[in-house]
C-alpha positions as MATLAB code, in Angstrom:
seq = 'MEIPAGQIKLNIGCGGRKLPGYLGVDAVAERTAADIVANANEIPLPDGCASEVMAIHLVEHLLPWELDATLKEWHRLLAPGGKLVLELPDLIKCCQNIISGRTRTGKHPDQLGLWGLFGDDRLEDPFMLHRWSYTFSTLAPKVEAAGFRKVKEHVTQFHPAGRNVRDFRLEAVKP';
ca = [
      39.540  -11.261 -144.445;
      42.322  -13.438 -145.895;
      41.750  -17.102 -145.007;
      44.617  -19.543 -145.619;
      43.333  -22.846 -147.055;
      42.553  -25.460 -144.425;
      43.856  -23.343 -141.554;
      40.772  -22.473 -139.515;
      38.503  -24.395 -137.185;
      34.806  -23.527 -137.194;
      32.424  -23.820 -134.249;
      29.072  -23.637 -136.030;
      26.074  -22.838 -133.858;
      28.451  -21.459 -131.228;
      25.783  -19.617 -129.231;
      27.439  -17.837 -126.323;
      30.351  -20.297 -126.226;
      33.666  -18.873 -127.419;
      36.171  -21.705 -127.821;
      39.901  -20.956 -128.072;
      41.245  -21.667 -131.544;
      37.806  -21.707 -133.200;
      35.995  -19.162 -135.324;
      32.415  -18.989 -134.031;
      29.478  -19.012 -136.465;
      25.859  -18.496 -135.403;
      22.636  -17.277 -136.997;
      21.569  -15.120 -134.038;
      23.796  -12.085 -133.490;
      22.100  -10.698 -130.374;
      23.001  -13.484 -127.984;
      26.069  -15.164 -129.345;
      29.841  -15.089 -129.336;
      29.827  -15.399 -133.126;
      32.689  -14.062 -135.201;
      30.495  -14.640 -138.272;
      26.719  -14.216 -138.233;
      25.309  -16.629 -140.813;
      22.974  -19.559 -141.243;
      24.712  -22.924 -140.912;
      23.992  -23.767 -144.564;
      25.282  -20.467 -146.045;
      28.591  -19.529 -144.471;
      30.445  -16.781 -146.351;
      33.866  -18.424 -146.367;
      35.887  -19.889 -149.250;
      35.929  -23.548 -150.265;
      38.424  -25.681 -148.363;
      39.208  -23.042 -145.741;
      38.697  -25.216 -142.644;
      40.597  -28.067 -141.041;
      37.644  -28.761 -138.729;
      33.924  -28.067 -138.688;
      32.369  -28.637 -135.291;
      28.650  -28.353 -134.525;
      27.746  -29.146 -130.934;
      24.003  -29.428 -130.361;
      23.025  -27.843 -133.657;
      21.938  -30.765 -135.859;
      18.798  -31.421 -133.798;
      17.601  -27.870 -134.536;
      17.390  -28.597 -138.289;
      14.755  -30.430 -140.300;
      16.118  -33.392 -142.306;
      16.228  -31.584 -145.664;
      17.879  -28.579 -144.008;
      20.506  -30.902 -142.569;
      21.221  -32.425 -145.995;
      21.993  -28.975 -147.444;
      23.945  -27.996 -144.336;
      26.159  -31.089 -144.452;
      26.992  -30.303 -148.089;
      27.929  -26.755 -147.052;
      30.205  -28.032 -144.301;
      31.799  -30.466 -146.755;
      32.485  -27.500 -149.063;
      34.168  -25.561 -146.256;
      36.513  -28.372 -145.247;
      39.883  -28.934 -146.869;
      40.679  -32.521 -147.925;
      41.458  -34.468 -144.762;
      39.395  -32.017 -142.700;
      37.324  -33.318 -139.801;
      33.594  -32.992 -139.117;
      32.583  -33.214 -135.433;
      28.925  -33.403 -134.365;
      27.390  -33.920 -130.929;
      23.660  -34.206 -130.339;
      21.040  -36.042 -128.301;
      20.550  -39.708 -129.145;
      16.868  -40.477 -129.772;
      17.044  -43.977 -128.283;
      19.012  -42.919 -125.194;
      16.517  -40.097 -124.518;
      13.581  -42.509 -124.785;
      15.328  -45.055 -122.549;
      15.980  -42.319 -119.975;
      12.303  -41.302 -120.010;
      11.081  -44.897 -119.664;
      13.505  -45.641 -116.808;
      12.755  -42.349 -115.014;
      16.413  -41.299 -115.276;
      15.966  -37.754 -116.520;
      17.448  -35.402 -113.906;
      20.952  -33.933 -113.894;
      21.613  -31.584 -110.998;
      18.905  -28.934 -110.809;
      17.578  -29.677 -114.289;
      14.473  -31.866 -114.022;
      14.356  -33.375 -117.497;
      17.648  -32.725 -119.232;
      18.306  -36.393 -119.972;
      14.810  -37.049 -121.337;
      12.382  -34.622 -122.923;
      14.941  -31.817 -123.301;
      17.014  -34.115 -125.471;
      14.013  -34.698 -127.709;
      12.408  -31.249 -127.777;
      14.833  -28.719 -126.295;
      14.448  -26.589 -123.175;
      10.969  -25.052 -123.270;
      11.821  -22.739 -120.343;
      13.849  -20.588 -122.732;
      10.707  -19.674 -124.713;
      12.887  -19.375 -127.806;
      11.923  -21.031 -131.110;
      15.610  -21.196 -132.145;
      16.280  -23.441 -129.159;
      13.583  -26.018 -129.906;
      14.638  -29.327 -131.396;
      13.095  -30.116 -134.770;
      14.382  -33.659 -135.413;
      16.074  -36.545 -133.596;
      18.766  -39.000 -134.641;
      20.832  -41.925 -133.505;
      24.328  -42.600 -134.790;
      22.911  -45.215 -137.181;
      20.330  -42.808 -138.651;
      22.706  -39.835 -138.946;
      25.767  -41.645 -140.350;
      24.156  -42.383 -143.770;
      23.249  -38.697 -144.187;
      26.840  -37.705 -143.405;
      28.154  -40.256 -145.918;
      25.660  -39.069 -148.568;
      27.123  -35.561 -148.185;
      30.539  -36.936 -149.188;
      32.187  -37.686 -145.836;
      34.081  -40.889 -145.072;
      35.506  -42.636 -141.986;
      32.271  -41.922 -140.115;
      32.733  -43.105 -136.531;
      31.019  -42.776 -133.165;
      33.156  -41.386 -130.309;
      32.807  -40.517 -126.629;
      31.067  -37.164 -126.182;
      33.166  -34.214 -124.983;
      30.522  -31.613 -124.090;
      27.777  -31.631 -121.428;
      29.712  -33.795 -118.947;
      26.616  -34.570 -116.821;
      25.012  -36.278 -119.803;
      28.174  -37.671 -121.378;
      27.211  -40.816 -123.260;
      24.046  -41.015 -121.130;
      21.972  -38.903 -123.500;
      24.173  -37.710 -126.369;
      26.412  -39.136 -129.061;
      29.409  -37.803 -130.971;
      29.964  -38.438 -134.665;
      33.286  -37.709 -136.347;
      33.946  -37.964 -140.074;
      36.571  -36.903 -142.610;
      36.389  -35.169 -145.969;
      38.431  -37.322 -148.383;
];
């Protein structure tokens, strides 16, 4: 496949979500909408091929040292000026929701609390369990150490019921 430099957008950890304008990447072929089946830290695409790397609710599924390697991989994939977009549960917000008893969204009994910390145990799927938790202030230094700049926190765009109640969005740029 011929990939023009900096011309694609990647949705890494896409799961069953196919987003218009994005090439989906996921490690699990059987239940995903992935265009490319690959681990998040070994994506078989050329350097500088992407204008955007987006990972929505993926970071929390990685151990810290796995995330370090994965961020370096995503930096490699981005063209200069390319954007990194991450959304994930905020450790402090999840704990505050648990303490205050504010954990329910719709029919989901604990989506704003324990699910944010550990994942949805009803799925009985080890890939869906959360392995680490962050806040913006604990994740931003890791993103900067991988070579990104202009690291900023933004309003979340996914999971509208929990928007800014449980999650946070980090955006950064490859210089």
